[in-house]
Coordinates of N, CA and C in Angstrom, one line a residue:
M204 N -55.5 -266.4 -175.0 CA -55.1 -266.7 -176.3 C -54.1 -268.5 -175.7
R205 N -54.2 -269.3 -176.5 CA -54.0 -270.9 -176.3 C -52.6 -270.8 -177.4
I206 N -51.1 -271.3 -177.1 CA -50.1 -271.7 -177.6 C -49.7 -272.8 -177.7
L207 N -49.4 -273.1 -179.0 CA -48.5 -274.2 -179.4 C -47.5 -274.4 -179.0
L208 N -46.4 -275.7 -178.6 CA -45.2 -275.8 -178.3 C -44.2 -276.8 -178.3
V209 N -44.0 -277.0 -179.3 CA -43.3 -278.0 -179.4 C -42.0 -278.3 -179.3
E210 N -40.9 -278.5 -178.1 CA -39.9 -278.4 -178.0 C -39.4 -279.4 -177.6
D211 N -38.3 -280.6 -177.8 CA -37.9 -281.6 -176.7 C -36.8 -281.1 -176.4
E212 N -36.4 -280.2 -176.1 CA -35.1 -279.8 -174.5 C -36.1 -280.1 -173.8
K213 N -36.0 -280.4 -172.7 CA -36.8 -281.0 -171.7 C -36.9 -279.3 -171.0
R214 N -35.5 -278.7 -170.4 CA -35.4 -277.3 -169.4 C -35.6 -276.5 -170.4
M215 N -35.4 -276.1 -171.9 CA -36.1 -275.2 -172.4 C -37.1 -275.1 -172.3
A216 N -37.7 -276.4 -172.6 CA -39.6 -276.8 -172.6 C -40.1 -276.1 -171.7
Q217 N -39.5 -276.5 -170.3 CA -39.8 -275.8 -169.1 C -40.0 -275.1 -168.6
A218 N -38.8 -273.7 -168.9 CA -38.4 -272.7 -168.9 C -39.5 -271.6 -169.5
L219 N -39.5 -272.7 -171.6 CA -41.0 -271.9 -171.5 C -42.4 -271.6 -171.2
C220 N -42.3 -273.3 -171.0 CA -44.3 -272.9 -170.5 C -44.0 -272.3 -169.0
E221 N -42.7 -271.7 -168.6 CA -43.3 -271.1 -167.4 C -43.9 -270.1 -167.2
I222 N -42.7 -269.3 -168.3 CA -43.1 -267.4 -169.3 C -43.9 -267.3 -169.3
L223 N -44.2 -268.4 -170.4 CA -45.9 -268.3 -171.2 C -47.0 -267.9 -169.9
R224 N -47.4 -269.2 -169.0 CA -48.3 -269.0 -168.7 C -48.2 -268.5 -167.6
L225 N -47.1 -267.1 -167.0 CA -47.1 -266.2 -166.2 C -47.7 -265.0 -167.0
E226 N -47.1 -265.3 -168.1 CA -48.3 -263.8 -168.8 C -49.1 -264.5 -169.5
K227 N -49.9 -265.3 -169.0 CA -51.3 -265.5 -168.8 C -51.5 -266.4 -170.0
Y228 N -50.8 -267.0 -171.0 CA -50.6 -267.9 -171.8 C -51.7 -269.1 -171.5
K229 N -52.7 -269.6 -171.9 CA -52.9 -271.4 -172.4 C -51.6 -272.1 -172.9
V230 N -51.0 -273.3 -172.9 CA -49.9 -273.7 -173.2 C -49.9 -275.3 -173.1
D231 N -50.2 -275.8 -174.1 CA -50.2 -277.4 -174.8 C -48.8 -277.3 -175.3
H232 N -48.1 -278.6 -174.5 CA -46.5 -279.3 -175.2 C -46.2 -280.4 -175.7
Y233 N -45.8 -280.8 -176.9 CA -45.7 -281.9 -177.4 C -43.8 -281.5 -177.6
V234 N -43.5 -283.0 -177.4 CA -41.6 -283.2 -177.4 C -41.5 -283.4 -178.8
N235 N -42.3 -283.9 -179.9 CA -42.1 -284.7 -181.2 C -42.5 -284.0 -182.1
G236 N -42.0 -284.4 -183.3 CA -42.7 -283.4 -184.4 C -43.8 -284.0 -184.5
L237 N -44.1 -285.3 -184.8 CA -45.5 -285.9 -184.9 C -46.7 -285.4 -184.6
D238 N -46.4 -285.5 -183.0 CA -47.2 -285.1 -181.8 C -47.8 -283.8 -182.6
G239 N -46.4 -283.2 -182.6 CA -46.7 -281.7 -182.7 C -47.7 -281.1 -183.7
L240 N -47.2 -282.3 -184.5 CA -48.1 -281.5 -186.5 C -50.2 -282.4 -185.9
A241 N -50.4 -283.0 -185.6 CA -51.3 -283.6 -185.1 C -52.5 -282.5 -184.3
A242 N -51.7 -281.9 -183.2 CA -52.3 -280.8 -182.1 C -52.3 -279.7 -182.9
L243 N -51.1 -279.3 -184.0 CA -51.5 -278.0 -184.7 C -52.7 -278.5 -185.7
E244 N -52.9 -279.6 -186.7 CA -54.1 -280.1 -187.3 C -54.9 -279.4 -187.1
S245 N -54.9 -279.7 -185.2 CA -56.4 -279.7 -184.8 C -56.9 -278.2 -184.9
N246 N -55.9 -277.4 -185.6 CA -56.1 -276.0 -185.1 C -57.4 -274.8 -184.1
I247 N -57.1 -275.7 -183.3 CA -57.6 -274.3 -181.9 C -56.4 -274.1 -181.3
Y248 N -55.1 -273.6 -182.0 CA -54.5 -272.6 -180.9 C -54.6 -270.8 -182.2
D249 N -53.9 -269.9 -181.3 CA -53.3 -269.4 -181.6 C -52.0 -268.9 -182.2
I250 N -51.2 -269.1 -182.3 CA -50.0 -268.9 -182.4 C -49.3 -270.7 -181.4
A251 N -48.5 -271.2 -183.1 CA -47.3 -272.7 -182.6 C -45.8 -271.7 -182.8
I252 N -45.4 -272.6 -181.5 CA -44.1 -272.7 -181.4 C -43.2 -273.3 -181.6
L253 N -42.8 -273.7 -182.9 CA -41.9 -274.8 -183.0 C -40.2 -274.9 -183.0
D254 N -39.8 -276.0 -182.0 CA -38.3 -276.3 -182.7 C -38.1 -276.7 -184.1
V255 N -37.1 -276.5 -184.3 CA -36.6 -276.7 -185.8 C -35.6 -278.6 -185.5
M256 N -35.3 -278.4 -184.6 CA -34.9 -280.3 -184.6 C -35.4 -280.7 -183.7
L257 N -36.7 -281.9 -184.7 CA -37.2 -282.3 -183.5 C -37.1 -284.0 -183.4
P258 N -37.3 -285.1 -182.7 CA -37.8 -286.2 -183.5 C -38.5 -286.6 -183.9
K259 N -38.6 -286.6 -184.9 CA -39.3 -288.1 -185.9 C -39.6 -286.9 -187.1
I260 N -40.1 -285.7 -187.3 CA -40.3 -285.2 -188.1 C -39.9 -283.3 -187.7
N261 N -38.7 -282.8 -188.1 CA -38.4 -281.5 -187.7 C -39.5 -280.4 -188.5
G262 N -39.2 -278.7 -187.4 CA -40.3 -278.1 -187.5 C -40.0 -277.4 -188.9
F263 N -39.7 -278.1 -190.0 CA -39.7 -277.0 -190.8 C -40.6 -277.9 -191.7
E264 N -40.3 -280.0 -191.5 CA -41.3 -280.4 -192.0 C -42.8 -279.7 -191.3
I265 N -42.9 -280.0 -190.4 CA -44.0 -279.7 -189.5 C -44.8 -278.5 -189.9
T266 N -43.9 -277.2 -190.2 CA -44.4 -275.9 -190.7 C -45.2 -276.5 -192.0
K267 N -44.1 -277.1 -193.2 CA -44.7 -277.4 -195.0 C -46.0 -278.1 -194.4
K268 N -46.2 -279.1 -193.5 CA -47.7 -280.0 -193.6 C -48.5 -279.8 -193.6
A269 N -48.5 -278.9 -192.1 CA -49.3 -277.1 -191.8 C -50.1 -276.9 -192.8
R270 N -49.4 -276.0 -193.6 CA -49.6 -275.3 -194.3 C -50.4 -275.7 -195.7
S271 N -49.5 -276.9 -196.5 CA -50.1 -277.6 -197.5 C -51.5 -278.4 -196.9
N272 N -52.0 -278.5 -195.9 CA -53.7 -279.2 -195.4 C -54.5 -277.9 -194.8
G273 N -53.8 -276.9 -195.5 CA -54.7 -275.3 -194.5 C -54.7 -274.7 -193.6
I274 N -54.1 -275.4 -192.9 CA -53.9 -274.6 -191.7 C -53.1 -273.4 -191.3
A275 N -53.8 -272.2 -191.1 CA -52.7 -270.5 -191.0 C -52.6 -270.6 -190.2
T276 N -52.8 -271.5 -189.1 CA -52.2 -271.0 -187.6 C -50.7 -270.0 -187.6
P277 N -50.7 -268.7 -187.3 CA -49.1 -268.3 -186.9 C -48.0 -269.4 -186.7
I278 N -46.8 -269.2 -187.0 CA -46.2 -269.9 -186.7 C -44.6 -269.2 -186.5
L279 N -43.7 -269.4 -185.2 CA -42.7 -269.1 -184.7 C -41.7 -270.2 -185.2
L280 N -40.7 -270.4 -185.2 CA -39.5 -271.0 -185.4 C -38.1 -270.7 -184.6
L281 N -37.9 -271.9 -183.5 CA -37.1 -271.4 -183.0 C -36.0 -272.9 -183.2
T282 N -34.3 -271.8 -183.3 CA -33.8 -272.9 -183.5 C -32.4 -272.8 -183.0
A283 N -31.4 -272.5 -182.8 CA -30.1 -273.0 -182.6 C -29.0 -272.4 -183.7
K284 N -29.9 -273.1 -184.6 CA -29.1 -272.4 -186.8 C -29.3 -271.0 -186.8
A285 N -28.1 -270.3 -186.9 CA -28.8 -269.2 -187.2 C -28.3 -268.9 -188.1
E286 N -27.5 -269.6 -189.6 CA -27.3 -269.9 -191.3 C -28.1 -268.4 -191.7
L287 N -28.2 -267.9 -192.7 CA -29.3 -267.7 -193.2 C -30.1 -268.3 -194.1
D288 N -29.6 -268.9 -194.5 CA -29.9 -270.1 -195.6 C -30.9 -270.9 -194.5
D289 N -31.0 -271.3 -193.0 CA -32.1 -271.9 -192.4 C -33.1 -271.0 -191.8
K290 N -32.9 -269.6 -191.4 CA -34.1 -269.0 -192.0 C -34.2 -269.3 -193.8
V291 N -33.9 -268.7 -194.7 CA -35.2 -268.3 -195.3 C -35.7 -269.7 -195.4
N292 N -35.2 -271.0 -195.4 CA -35.8 -271.7 -195.5 C -37.4 -272.6 -194.5
G293 N -37.0 -271.6 -193.3 CA -38.2 -271.7 -192.6 C -39.6 -270.7 -193.1
L294 N -38.4 -270.0 -193.6 CA -39.8 -268.5 -194.3 C -40.3 -269.2 -195.2
D295 N -40.0 -269.6 -196.1 CA -40.3 -270.1 -197.9 C -41.0 -271.5 -197.4
C296 N -40.6 -272.3 -196.1 CA -41.4 -273.8 -196.0 C -43.1 -273.4 -195.4
G297 N -43.1 -271.6 -194.8 CA -44.4 -271.3 -194.2 C -44.6 -270.7 -193.3
A298 N -43.4 -270.3 -192.4 CA -43.1 -269.7 -191.1 C -43.8 -268.3 -191.0
D299 N -44.2 -267.9 -189.6 CA -44.3 -266.5 -189.9 C -43.4 -265.5 -189.6
D300 N -42.4 -266.6 -188.4 CA -40.8 -265.7 -187.5 C -40.5 -266.6 -187.5
Y301 N -39.0 -266.0 -187.0 CA -38.0 -266.9 -186.8 C -37.0 -266.3 -185.6
L302 N -36.8 -267.6 -184.6 CA -36.0 -266.7 -183.3 C -34.6 -267.9 -183.3
T303 N -34.0 -267.7 -183.0 CA -32.6 -267.8 -182.9 C -32.2 -268.2 -181.5
K304 N -32.2 -269.2 -181.1 CA -31.9 -269.3 -179.5 C -30.0 -269.2 -179.4
P305 N -29.4 -268.6 -178.3 CA -30.4 -268.2 -177.4 C -31.1 -267.3 -177.7
F306 N -31.9 -266.5 -176.9 CA -32.6 -265.4 -177.1 C -33.7 -265.3 -175.5
M307 N -34.1 -263.9 -175.8 CA -34.2 -262.5 -174.9 C -36.0 -263.4 -174.6
T308 N -36.1 -262.9 -173.0 CA -37.8 -263.4 -173.3 C -38.7 -261.8 -173.4
K309 N -38.6 -260.9 -173.6 CA -38.6 -259.7 -173.9 C -38.1 -259.8 -175.5
E310 N -38.3 -260.3 -176.2 CA -38.2 -260.9 -177.3 C -39.2 -261.7 -178.3
L311 N -39.1 -262.7 -177.2 CA -39.6 -263.9 -177.1 C -41.9 -263.1 -177.3
L312 N -41.6 -262.7 -175.9 CA -43.1 -262.3 -175.8 C -43.0 -261.4 -177.0
A313 N -42.3 -260.5 -177.7 CA -43.0 -258.8 -178.2 C -43.4 -259.6 -179.5
R314 N -42.3 -260.7 -179.8 CA -43.3 -261.2 -181.0 C -44.2 -262.2 -181.1
L315 N -44.5 -263.1 -180.4 CA -46.1 -263.5 -179.9 C -47.2 -262.3 -180.3
R316 N -46.6 -261.1 -179.6 CA -47.8 -260.0 -179.4 C -47.8 -259.7 -181.2
A317 N -47.0 -259.5 -181.5 CA -46.9 -259.3 -183.0 C -47.6 -260.1 -184.3
L318 N -47.1 -261.4 -183.2 CA -48.3 -262.1 -184.7 C -49.5 -262.5 -184.0
D319 N -50.3 -262.3 -183.1 CA -51.0 -262.3 -182.2 C -52.0 -260.7 -183.0
R320 N -51.4 -259.7 -183.0 CA -51.8 -258.5 -183.4 C -51.8 -258.8 -184.9
R321 N -51.2 -259.6 -185.9 CA -50.6 -259.8 -187.4 C -52.4 -260.5 -187.7
T322 N -52.4 -261.6 -186.7 CA -53.8 -262.2 -187.4 C -55.2 -261.7 -187.2
L323 N -55.4 -261.3 -186.1 CA -56.2 -259.9 -185.5 C -56.9 -259.0 -186.2
G324 N -55.4 -258.9 -187.2 CA -56.4 -257.8 -188.1 C -56.0 -256.3 -187.0
T325 N -55.6 -256.4 -185.4 CA -55.3 -255.4 -185.2 C -54.0 -254.6 -184.2
A326 N -53.8 -253.3 -183.8 CA -52.5 -252.5 -183.3 C -52.5 -251.7 -182.2
D327 N -54.0 -252.1 -181.7 CA -54.2 -251.5 -180.6 C -54.8 -252.1 -179.2
N328 N -54.9 -253.5 -179.5 CA -55.4 -253.8 -178.2 C -56.9 -254.4 -178.2
V329 N -57.4 -254.3 -179.2 CA -58.9 -253.8 -179.6 C -59.0 -255.0 -180.9
L330 N -60.2 -255.1 -180.4 CA -60.3 -256.3 -181.4 C -62.7 -256.1 -181.8
S331 N -63.0 -255.7 -182.9 CA -63.9 -255.6 -183.2 C -64.7 -256.5 -184.3
F332 N -66.3 -256.2 -184.1 CA -67.4 -256.8 -184.4 C -68.3 -256.4 -184.7
G333 N -69.5 -255.9 -185.2 CA -70.1 -255.2 -185.8 C -70.1 -254.2 -185.5
D334 N -71.3 -254.0 -183.8 CA -71.9 -253.2 -182.8 C -70.6 -253.0 -181.1
I335 N -69.7 -254.2 -181.6 CA -69.1 -254.1 -179.8 C -67.3 -253.9 -180.6
T336 N -66.6 -253.7 -179.1 CA -64.6 -253.8 -179.3 C -64.6 -254.6 -178.0
L337 N -63.4 -255.1 -178.4 CA -63.2 -255.6 -177.2 C -61.7 -255.6 -176.7
D338 N -61.5 -255.2 -175.5 CA -60.5 -254.9 -175.3 C -59.6 -255.7 -175.2
T339 N -58.5 -256.6 -175.1 CA -57.7 -257.4 -175.0 C -57.1 -257.0 -173.6
S340 N -56.6 -255.9 -173.4 CA -55.6 -255.5 -172.2 C -56.5 -255.9 -170.7
T341 N -58.1 -255.0 -171.0 CA -57.7 -254.8 -170.0 C -59.2 -256.2 -170.0
L342 N -59.7 -256.3 -170.6 CA -61.2 -257.6 -171.0 C -62.8 -257.3 -170.4
T343 N -62.5 -255.5 -171.2 CA -63.1 -254.9 -171.2 C -64.1 -255.7 -173.1
L344 N -66.0 -255.4 -173.0 CA -66.7 -255.1 -173.7 C -67.0 -254.0 -173.3
S345 N -67.1 -253.0 -175.1 CA -68.2 -252.3 -175.1 C -68.8 -252.3 -176.5
C346 N -70.2 -251.2 -176.0 CA -70.9 -251.3 -177.1 C -70.7 -249.9 -177.9
T347 N -70.0 -249.7 -179.2 CA -69.5 -248.3 -179.8 C -70.9 -247.3 -180.1
T348 N -72.8 -248.3 -180.1 CA -73.3 -247.3 -180.9 C -74.0 -246.2 -179.0
N349 N -74.2 -246.9 -178.5 CA -73.8 -246.6 -176.7 C -72.8 -246.0 -176.1
G350 N -71.4 -246.1 -175.9 CA -70.8 -246.4 -174.9 C -70.8 -246.5 -174.5
Q351 N -72.0 -248.1 -173.8 CA -71.9 -248.9 -172.9 C -71.3 -249.7 -172.4
S352 N -70.0 -250.1 -171.2 CA -68.8 -251.4 -171.4 C -69.3 -252.2 -169.9
V353 N -68.4 -253.3 -169.6 CA -69.2 -253.9 -169.1 C -67.6 -255.2 -168.9
R354 N -67.3 -255.2 -168.0 CA -65.9 -255.9 -168.0 C -66.1 -257.6 -168.1
L355 N -65.6 -258.5 -168.6 CA -65.7 -259.6 -168.9 C -64.8 -260.4 -167.6
S356 N -65.5 -261.6 -167.4 CA -64.5 -263.0 -166.6 C -63.8 -263.0 -167.9
E357 N -62.8 -263.9 -167.5 CA -61.7 -264.9 -168.1 C -62.3 -265.6 -169.7
K358 N -63.4 -266.3 -169.0 CA -64.0 -267.5 -169.9 C -65.0 -266.6 -171.2
E359 N -65.9 -265.5 -170.3 CA -66.2 -265.1 -171.6 C -65.1 -264.5 -172.1
Y360 N -64.3 -263.8 -171.6 CA -63.3 -262.8 -173.1 C -63.5 -264.0 -174.0
H361 N -62.8 -264.7 -173.6 CA -62.0 -266.2 -174.4 C -62.6 -266.1 -175.1
I362 N -64.5 -266.6 -174.5 CA -65.3 -266.8 -175.9 C -65.7 -265.9 -176.6
L363 N -65.8 -264.6 -176.7 CA -65.5 -263.6 -177.9 C -64.7 -263.5 -178.5
E364 N -63.6 -263.7 -177.9 CA -62.4 -263.7 -178.8 C -62.6 -264.6 -179.8
Y365 N -62.5 -265.5 -179.5 CA -62.4 -266.5 -180.5 C -63.6 -267.0 -181.7
L366 N -64.2 -266.1 -181.2 CA -65.9 -265.9 -181.4 C -65.7 -264.8 -182.7
I367 N -65.1 -263.6 -182.2 CA -64.8 -262.8 -182.8 C -63.5 -263.1 -183.9
A368 N -62.0 -263.7 -183.8 CA -61.4 -264.2 -184.6 C -61.9 -265.3 -185.8
N369 N -63.2 -265.7 -185.0 CA -63.7 -266.6 -187.0 C -65.1 -266.4 -186.7
S370 N -65.0 -264.7 -187.1 CA -66.3 -264.5 -188.1 C -66.6 -264.4 -189.0
G371 N -67.8 -265.2 -189.1 CA -68.5 -265.8 -190.2 C -68.6 -267.5 -190.5
Q372 N -67.7 -268.1 -189.2 CA -67.5 -269.6 -189.0 C -69.0 -270.1 -187.9
I373 N -68.8 -271.3 -188.1 CA -69.7 -271.7 -187.2 C -68.6 -272.3 -186.1
L374 N -68.7 -272.4 -185.2 CA -67.6 -272.8 -183.7 C -68.3 -274.3 -183.0
T375 N -68.1 -275.6 -183.0 CA -69.4 -276.2 -182.5 C -68.7 -276.3 -181.0
R376 N -69.0 -277.1 -179.8 CA -69.0 -277.1 -178.6 C -68.2 -277.6 -177.9
E377 N -67.4 -278.7 -178.8 CA -66.1 -279.4 -178.5 C -65.0 -278.4 -179.3
Q378 N -65.0 -277.2 -179.8 CA -63.7 -276.5 -180.4 C -63.7 -275.8 -179.5
F379 N -64.9 -274.9 -178.5 CA -65.2 -274.1 -177.5 C -63.8 -274.8 -176.2
E380 N -64.5 -276.3 -175.9 CA -64.6 -277.4 -175.2 C -62.7 -276.8 -174.7
V381 N -62.6 -277.1 -176.2 CA -60.7 -278.1 -176.5 C -60.3 -276.3 -176.4
K382 N -60.9 -275.7 -176.8 CA -59.7 -274.1 -177.1 C -59.7 -273.7 -175.9
I383 N -61.5 -273.3 -174.9 CA -60.4 -272.7 -174.0 C -60.6 -273.6 -172.5
W384 N -60.8 -274.7 -172.2 CA -60.6 -275.9 -171.1 C -59.0 -276.6 -171.6
G385 N -59.2 -276.8 -172.8 CA -58.1 -277.6 -172.7 C -58.1 -279.2 -173.5
F386 N -57.2 -279.7 -174.2 CA -57.1 -281.4 -174.3 C -57.8 -282.4 -173.3
E387 N -57.0 -281.8 -171.9 CA -56.8 -283.0 -170.7 C -58.0 -281.9 -169.9
S388 N -59.1 -281.1 -170.2 CA -60.1 -280.8 -169.1 C -60.6 -281.5 -168.5
D389 N -60.7 -281.6 -167.0 CA -62.0 -282.7 -166.5 C -63.3 -281.5 -166.4
A390 N -63.3 -280.6 -167.1 CA -64.5 -279.4 -167.6 C -66.0 -280.2 -167.4
E391 N -67.1 -280.2 -166.8 CA -68.6 -280.1 -167.1 C -69.1 -280.5 -168.4
Y392 N -70.1 -281.2 -168.3 CA -70.1 -281.1 -170.0 C -71.0 -280.5 -170.5
N393 N -71.7 -279.2 -169.6 CA -72.0 -277.8 -169.6 C -71.9 -276.5 -169.5
N394 N -70.2 -277.1 -169.5 CA -69.6 -275.6 -169.0 C -69.6 -274.5 -170.0
V395 N -69.3 -274.9 -171.2 CA -69.9 -273.9 -172.4 C -71.1 -273.3 -172.7
E396 N -72.0 -274.4 -172.4 CA -73.7 -273.9 -172.9 C -73.5 -272.3 -171.4
V397 N -73.1 -272.5 -170.4 CA -73.3 -272.0 -169.1 C -72.5 -270.7 -169.0
Y398 N -71.4 -270.7 -170.0 CA -70.2 -269.4 -170.0 C -70.7 -269.0 -171.1
M399 N -71.5 -269.6 -172.1 CA -72.0 -269.0 -173.6 C -73.6 -267.7 -173.1
S400 N -74.3 -268.5 -172.1 CA -75.3 -268.3 -171.5 C -74.8 -266.4 -170.5
F401 N -73.7 -267.1 -169.8 CA -73.0 -265.6 -168.9 C -72.9 -264.7 -170.2
T402 N -72.4 -264.5 -171.0 CA -71.5 -264.1 -172.1 C -72.9 -263.7 -173.0
R403 N -73.7 -264.0 -173.3 CA -74.8 -263.2 -173.3 C -75.6 -262.0 -172.8
K404 N -75.5 -262.8 -171.9 CA -76.0 -261.5 -170.8 C -74.9 -260.5 -170.5
K405 N -73.5 -260.1 -171.2 CA -72.9 -259.1 -171.2 C -73.2 -258.4 -172.0
L406 N -73.5 -258.8 -173.0 CA -73.8 -258.6 -174.5 C -75.3 -258.0 -174.6
C407 N -76.1 -257.9 -173.9 CA -77.6 -257.8 -173.1 C -77.4 -256.7 -172.4
F408 N -76.4 -256.5 -171.9 CA -75.7 -255.5 -170.6 C -75.6 -254.2 -171.1
V409 N -74.6 -254.5 -172.6 CA -74.4 -253.0 -172.8 C -75.2 -252.7 -174.3
E410 N -76.5 -253.6 -174.2 CA -77.4 -253.5 -175.6 C -77.2 -253.2 -177.0
A411 N -75.9 -254.0 -176.7 CA -75.5 -254.4 -178.3 C -76.1 -255.3 -179.4
K412 N -76.2 -255.3 -180.9 CA -76.9 -255.9 -181.7 C -76.2 -257.1 -182.1
T413 N -75.4 -257.6 -181.8 CA -74.5 -258.6 -181.7 C -74.8 -259.2 -180.7
E414 N -75.1 -260.8 -181.6 CA -75.3 -261.7 -180.6 C -74.7 -262.7 -181.4
I415 N -74.2 -264.2 -180.3 CA -74.4 -265.2 -180.3 C -75.2 -266.0 -180.8
K416 N -75.6 -266.4 -181.6 CA -76.5 -267.2 -182.2 C -76.6 -268.7 -182.2
A417 N -76.9 -269.8 -181.5 CA -77.0 -270.8 -181.7 C -77.6 -271.3 -182.4
V418 N -76.5 -272.8 -183.4 CA -77.0 -273.3 -185.0 C -77.8 -274.7 -184.0
R419 N -78.9 -274.9 -184.5 CA -79.1 -275.5 -184.3 C -78.1 -277.7 -184.3
G420 N -77.7 -278.3 -183.5 CA -77.2 -279.5 -183.4 C -75.5 -279.4 -184.4
I421 N -75.3 -277.9 -184.4 CA -73.3 -277.7 -184.8 C -72.9 -276.9 -184.1
G422 N -73.7 -275.0 -183.2 CA -72.7 -275.1 -182.8 C -73.3 -273.7 -181.9
Y423 N -72.0 -272.6 -182.2 CA -72.7 -271.5 -182.5 C -71.9 -270.8 -183.8
E424 N -72.6 -269.4 -183.5 CA -71.8 -268.2 -184.4 C -71.9 -266.7 -183.9
L425 N -70.9 -265.7 -184.2 CA -71.4 -264.4 -184.5 C -72.4 -263.7 -185.2
R426 N -73.8 -263.1 -185.0 CA -73.9 -262.0 -185.9 C -74.1 -260.8 -185.4
F427 N -74.7 -259.8 -186.6 CA -75.0 -258.4 -186.4 C -75.7 -258.2 -187.1
D428 N -77.3 -258.0 -186.7 CA -78.2 -257.7 -187.5 C -78.1 -256.1 -186.9
N429 N -77.7 -255.2 -188.4 CA -77.9 -253.8 -187.7 C -79.5 -253.3 -188.2
V430 N -80.0 -253.8 -188.8 CA -82.0 -252.8 -189.1 C -82.4 -252.7 -187.9

């Protein structure tokens, strides 16, 4: 899962980045509202964590602008403000959840898991598409028609997770690069094609009818042919 963190308080940001990375989340951190909004509107993040009091534009404004531009990424607002009106304002702007500082690490992580489940429509750590399931806790791919299963590598898992979360859409190679390797990655040009090939082999191994199809000149999409 890739998380956007927009927090200008240096020590808080460092602590949050460390906590999230220890939990195996990928984190991109920005310190002002304008950069945070631009990153959020790239639409590559699974969840955004926004501080309310930010330089340039605040978390409320980021949320409002992102929603008006069609960005549906779940947003968790962080703030030292505990007043009811501030919470209501944040939710009315389009935020999905609101956490008041100071907070316990366990509560933050629980809120993130809940937002992730809500977005993917799963409550049991399993994602589904066509005749496959993906266990998000063990990185295991299974075929529902024959019971075959195989463990995925981290990159293979993220490729399938991204495709399932965006089923019905064609995703470009550039979207996979940024989503899985990150904005600042020096990953080689053909990494997406290499790992896409590995992932297809895993689908073949479990004898799934679900396939990753290349759309010439555009990208990739997940398809299921039940014929």
